[in-house]
Amino acid sequence: QVQLVESGGGLVQPGGSLRLSCAVSGSDFSIYIMGWYRQAPGKQREFVAQIFSGRNTVYEDSVKDRFTISRDNAKNTVYLQMNSLKPEDTAVYYCKADQLGLSYWGQGTQVTVSS
């Protein structure tokens, strides 16, 4: 069974940085479309970033100049480097894998941006 485990969340001050990781097991990671989503309290879960198997990327407008999604197929891991963090980035961040109509979600990792 495909499993996704996020890590790297925590408390950071505004303007700081965090690097989230999502380790994938149980399938052929290299062919999956990988993405990051986030959900703040009282809000809908929203798209953050996506990376395809060919390394093309897509970002939500508010994070384009601050976040970078990448993948290391040898380690079966996708990353989200988050710089210049703002309080409005506070949310639970979820990793998602997609392939041929099948979707898998991780449990999420909390990111809190506050002084």
Short mmCIF file of C-alpha atoms in Angstrom, two decimals:
data_model
loop_
_atom_site.label_atom_id
_atom_site.label_comp_id
_atom_site.label_asym_id
_atom_site.label_seq_id
_atom_site.Cartn_x
_atom_site.Cartn_y
_atom_site.Cartn_z
CA GLN A 1 0.00 0.00 0.00
CA VAL A 2 1.20 3.51 -0.80
CA GLN A 3 2.11 5.54 2.28
CA LEU A 4 3.12 9.20 2.53
CA VAL A 5 4.78 10.63 5.64
CA GLU A 6 5.37 14.37 6.02
CA SER A 7 7.98 15.89 8.30
CA GLY A 8 9.77 19.18 8.91
CA GLY A 9 6.93 21.31 10.23
CA GLY A 10 7.17 23.43 13.34
CA LEU A 11 7.16 26.93 14.75
CA VAL A 12 9.06 29.64 12.90
CA GLN A 13 9.21 33.44 13.11
CA PRO A 14 7.93 35.63 10.27
CA GLY A 15 10.60 35.89 7.59
CA GLY A 16 12.08 32.55 8.54
CA SER A 17 12.38 29.33 6.57
CA LEU A 18 11.30 25.71 6.82
CA ARG A 19 11.89 22.69 4.62
CA LEU A 20 9.12 20.10 4.51
CA SER A 21 9.76 16.53 3.40
CA CYS A 22 7.37 13.84 2.21
CA ALA A 23 8.68 10.28 2.07
CA VAL A 24 6.74 7.88 -0.15
CA SER A 25 6.79 4.10 0.15
CA GLY A 26 4.95 1.18 -1.42
CA SER A 27 4.92 2.20 -5.09
CA ASP A 28 6.95 3.53 -8.02
CA PHE A 29 7.57 7.08 -6.82
CA SER A 30 9.20 8.29 -10.03
CA ILE A 31 5.96 8.16 -12.07
CA TYR A 32 3.78 9.99 -9.54
CA ILE A 33 2.66 13.59 -9.77
CA MET A 34 3.46 15.03 -6.35
CA GLY A 35 1.88 18.03 -4.69
CA TRP A 36 1.64 20.05 -1.50
CA TYR A 37 -1.63 21.38 -0.12
CA ARG A 38 -2.46 23.26 3.06
CA GLN A 39 -5.46 23.86 5.28
CA ALA A 40 -5.80 26.63 7.85
CA PRO A 41 -8.45 26.53 10.61
CA GLY A 42 -11.89 27.35 9.19
CA LYS A 43 -10.59 27.34 5.62
CA GLN A 44 -10.83 25.00 2.64
CA ARG A 45 -7.83 22.88 1.81
CA GLU A 46 -5.92 24.73 -0.91
CA PHE A 47 -3.33 23.93 -3.52
CA VAL A 48 0.22 25.12 -2.83
CA ALA A 49 2.61 23.51 -5.32
CA GLN A 50 2.91 20.58 -7.72
CA ILE A 51 5.77 18.81 -9.46
CA PHE A 52 5.48 16.37 -12.35
CA SER A 53 7.69 13.41 -13.14
CA GLY A 54 9.45 15.51 -15.79
CA ARG A 55 10.29 18.15 -13.12
CA ASN A 56 7.84 20.79 -14.37
CA THR A 57 6.32 22.75 -11.49
CA VAL A 58 3.19 24.77 -10.71
CA TYR A 59 2.67 27.15 -7.76
CA GLU A 60 -0.19 28.98 -6.14
CA ASP A 61 0.28 32.69 -6.85
CA SER A 62 0.92 33.79 -3.26
CA VAL A 63 3.89 31.43 -2.83
CA LYS A 64 5.53 31.62 -6.28
CA ASP A 65 8.49 33.77 -5.23
CA ARG A 66 8.96 32.19 -1.81
CA PHE A 67 8.41 28.42 -2.05
CA THR A 68 10.22 25.78 -4.10
CA ILE A 69 8.99 22.25 -4.68
CA SER A 70 11.51 19.59 -5.68
CA ARG A 71 11.84 15.82 -5.77
CA ASP A 72 14.60 13.28 -5.29
CA ASN A 73 13.51 10.08 -7.00
CA ALA A 74 16.46 8.13 -5.61
CA LYS A 75 15.19 8.88 -2.09
CA ASN A 76 11.46 8.61 -2.92
CA THR A 77 11.02 12.05 -1.39
CA VAL A 78 9.41 15.35 -2.36
CA TYR A 79 10.37 18.61 -0.64
CA LEU A 80 8.87 22.02 -0.10
CA GLN A 81 11.40 24.73 0.71
CA MET A 82 9.55 27.65 2.28
CA ASN A 83 11.32 31.00 2.60
CA SER A 84 10.15 34.44 3.78
CA LEU A 85 7.35 32.84 5.73
CA LYS A 86 4.34 34.92 6.70
CA PRO A 87 1.73 34.42 9.45
CA GLU A 88 -0.84 33.67 6.73
CA ASP A 89 1.23 30.61 5.76
CA THR A 90 0.20 29.00 9.06
CA ALA A 91 -1.63 25.76 8.26
CA VAL A 92 -1.42 22.00 8.23
CA TYR A 93 0.54 21.03 5.13
CA TYR A 94 -0.36 17.82 3.31
CA CYS A 95 1.56 15.82 0.75
CA LYS A 96 -0.35 14.25 -2.16
CA ALA A 97 0.56 11.66 -4.78
CA ASP A 98 -1.39 11.10 -8.00
CA GLN A 99 -1.09 8.57 -10.78
CA LEU A 100 -3.65 7.31 -13.31
CA GLY A 101 -6.67 8.52 -11.36
CA LEU A 102 -5.49 7.29 -7.95
CA SER A 103 -4.74 9.76 -5.16
CA TYR A 104 -2.95 9.30 -1.85
CA TRP A 105 -2.64 11.74 1.06
CA GLY A 106 -0.26 12.03 3.95
CA GLN A 107 -1.31 12.76 7.53
CA GLY A 108 -0.08 16.36 7.43
CA THR A 109 2.47 18.42 9.31
CA GLN A 110 1.76 21.63 11.23
CA VAL A 111 3.48 24.85 10.19
CA THR A 112 3.04 27.83 12.51
CA VAL A 113 4.49 31.24 11.62
CA SER A 114 4.40 33.54 14.63
CA SER A 115 6.52 35.75 16.85
#
